[in-house]
Short mmCIF file of C-alpha atoms in Angstrom, two decimals:
data_model
loop_
_atom_site.label_atom_id
_atom_site.label_comp_id
_atom_site.label_asym_id
_atom_site.label_seq_id
_atom_site.Cartn_x
_atom_site.Cartn_y
_atom_site.Cartn_z
CA UNK A 1 0.00 0.00 0.00
CA UNK A 2 2.91 2.34 0.71
CA UNK A 3 3.98 2.30 -2.96
CA UNK A 4 0.43 3.23 -3.95
CA UNK A 5 0.41 6.24 -1.59
CA UNK A 6 3.94 7.21 -2.64
CA UNK A 7 2.79 7.10 -6.28
CA UNK A 8 -0.12 9.43 -5.54
CA UNK A 9 2.11 11.88 -3.67
CA UNK A 10 4.72 11.77 -6.45
CA UNK A 11 2.17 12.29 -9.27
CA UNK A 12 0.51 15.12 -7.34
CA UNK A 13 3.86 16.84 -6.90
CA UNK A 14 4.81 16.38 -10.57
CA UNK A 15 1.47 17.75 -11.80
CA UNK A 16 1.64 20.72 -9.41
CA UNK A 17 5.14 21.60 -10.63
CA UNK A 18 4.16 21.26 -14.30
CA UNK A 19 1.05 23.41 -13.77
CA UNK A 20 3.08 26.06 -11.97
CA UNK A 21 5.71 26.07 -14.72
CA UNK A 22 3.01 26.25 -17.41
CA UNK A 23 1.41 29.21 -15.68
CA UNK A 24 4.81 30.84 -15.23
CA UNK A 25 5.49 30.58 -18.97
CA UNK A 26 2.06 32.01 -19.79
CA UNK A 27 2.67 35.00 -17.51
CA UNK A 28 6.23 35.78 -18.66
CA UNK A 29 5.10 38.25 -21.34
CA UNK A 30 3.38 40.31 -18.62
CA UNK A 31 6.52 40.31 -16.45
CA UNK A 32 4.46 38.83 -13.60
CA UNK A 33 5.16 35.63 -11.67
CA UNK A 34 2.43 33.19 -10.57
CA UNK A 35 2.98 34.40 -6.98
CA UNK A 36 2.50 38.01 -8.05
CA UNK A 37 -0.57 37.01 -10.04
CA UNK A 38 -2.14 35.37 -6.98
CA UNK A 39 -1.78 38.66 -5.06
CA UNK A 40 -3.01 40.78 -7.97
CA UNK A 41 -6.02 38.51 -8.34
CA UNK A 42 -6.95 38.79 -4.66
CA UNK A 43 -6.58 42.57 -4.67
CA UNK A 44 -8.61 42.82 -7.87
CA UNK A 45 -11.47 40.86 -6.31
CA UNK A 46 -11.38 42.30 -2.77
CA UNK A 47 -10.00 45.88 -2.99
CA UNK A 48 -9.57 47.90 -0.96
CA UNK A 49 -7.99 45.20 1.19
CA UNK A 50 -5.36 45.08 3.92
CA UNK A 51 -2.06 43.31 3.44
CA UNK A 52 -2.99 40.86 6.22
CA UNK A 53 -6.19 39.88 4.42
CA UNK A 54 -4.32 39.49 1.13
CA UNK A 55 -2.00 37.02 2.88
CA UNK A 56 -5.01 35.11 4.24
CA UNK A 57 -6.81 34.91 0.89
CA UNK A 58 -3.63 34.10 -1.08
CA UNK A 59 -2.66 31.51 1.56
CA UNK A 60 0.85 32.94 1.84
CA UNK A 61 2.82 34.15 4.83
CA UNK A 62 2.86 37.89 5.58
CA UNK A 63 6.56 38.54 4.82
CA UNK A 64 6.21 36.90 1.39
CA UNK A 65 3.09 38.91 0.59
CA UNK A 66 4.76 42.12 1.76
CA UNK A 67 7.70 41.52 -0.61
CA UNK A 68 5.33 40.75 -3.50
CA UNK A 69 3.29 43.89 -2.79
CA UNK A 70 6.44 46.03 -2.74
CA UNK A 71 7.38 44.70 -6.19
CA UNK A 72 3.87 45.29 -7.55
CA UNK A 73 3.83 48.84 -6.19
CA UNK A 74 7.23 49.50 -7.85
CA UNK A 75 5.79 48.14 -11.11
CA UNK A 76 2.89 50.64 -10.75
CA UNK A 77 0.34 47.83 -10.71
CA UNK A 78 -0.87 48.45 -7.16
CA UNK A 79 -1.41 51.42 -4.85
CA UNK A 80 -1.28 51.73 -1.08
CA UNK A 81 -3.32 54.08 1.07
CA UNK A 82 -3.82 54.46 4.79
CA UNK A 83 -7.21 53.32 6.10
CA UNK A 84 -9.13 56.41 7.24
CA UNK A 85 -10.78 54.45 10.09
CA UNK A 86 -7.59 52.85 11.38
CA UNK A 87 -4.36 54.56 10.39
CA UNK A 88 -2.35 51.47 11.35
CA UNK A 89 -3.82 49.60 8.38
CA UNK A 90 -2.61 49.99 4.81
CA UNK A 91 -5.21 49.28 2.15
CA UNK A 92 -4.31 47.99 -1.29
CA UNK A 93 -5.99 48.57 -4.62
CA UNK A 94 -4.99 48.13 -8.22
CA UNK A 95 -3.71 51.11 -10.16
CA UNK A 96 -5.28 51.93 -13.52
CA UNK A 97 -2.37 50.15 -15.20
CA UNK A 98 -2.84 47.23 -12.79
CA UNK A 99 -6.53 46.90 -13.65
CA UNK A 100 -5.73 46.83 -17.36
CA UNK A 101 -2.96 44.29 -16.93
CA UNK A 102 -5.08 42.07 -14.64
CA UNK A 103 -7.78 41.79 -17.29
CA UNK A 104 -5.24 40.75 -19.92
CA UNK A 105 -3.62 38.29 -17.51
CA UNK A 106 -6.98 36.84 -16.46
CA UNK A 107 -7.75 36.01 -20.10
CA UNK A 108 -4.40 34.25 -20.51
CA UNK A 109 -4.79 32.37 -17.21
CA UNK A 110 -8.25 31.18 -18.27
CA UNK A 111 -6.90 29.99 -21.63
CA UNK A 112 -3.98 28.26 -19.91
CA UNK A 113 -6.26 26.52 -17.41
CA UNK A 114 -8.65 25.48 -20.18
CA UNK A 115 -5.68 23.78 -21.82
CA UNK A 116 -4.68 22.11 -18.53
CA UNK A 117 -8.18 20.71 -18.02
CA UNK A 118 -8.96 19.84 -21.63
CA UNK A 119 -10.83 16.56 -21.96
CA UNK A 120 -11.94 16.58 -18.32
CA UNK A 121 -15.59 17.30 -17.59
CA UNK A 122 -16.82 19.86 -15.08
CA UNK A 123 -18.21 16.99 -12.98
CA UNK A 124 -14.80 15.28 -12.92
CA UNK A 125 -13.09 18.55 -11.98
CA UNK A 126 -15.63 19.13 -9.18
CA UNK A 127 -14.91 15.63 -7.87
CA UNK A 128 -11.17 16.27 -8.08
CA UNK A 129 -11.56 19.55 -6.21
CA UNK A 130 -13.62 17.82 -3.52
CA UNK A 131 -10.95 15.13 -3.10
CA UNK A 132 -8.19 17.75 -2.89
CA UNK A 133 -10.16 19.64 -0.24
CA UNK A 134 -10.55 16.47 1.83
CA UNK A 135 -6.85 15.68 1.55
CA UNK A 136 -5.99 19.25 2.55
CA UNK A 137 -8.34 18.96 5.51
CA UNK A 138 -6.60 15.74 6.58
CA UNK A 139 -3.26 17.55 6.45
CA UNK A 140 -4.34 20.27 8.85
#
């Protein structure tokens, strides 16, 4: 049974690496990494949002998110402003350039994912997602 479980873990790792690399290649023309995309995507959907909440939604640690945000601000894709209600909190939003780039990236990400999941039905993908969620729950 151990070989069976090892095989599942190995295949899962290989597929995750290939998917990440495929996404990385798709994003290269935008000069954005998959990690930066995950932060841009969260900010696009939730803005204005605090850095702490970005880390929670992106499922990344705070120092990593802070470094990514600094890069995105330098690239003029994101803006920071102090929360008027609580001056200790910095709120993030996309810049105009960021909004434009996010829409272009989203289209490419959707095309890339459609290629990844080609030949797999929505029902199969829902089952796969359910299984992944249960495995993740077991890991916590």
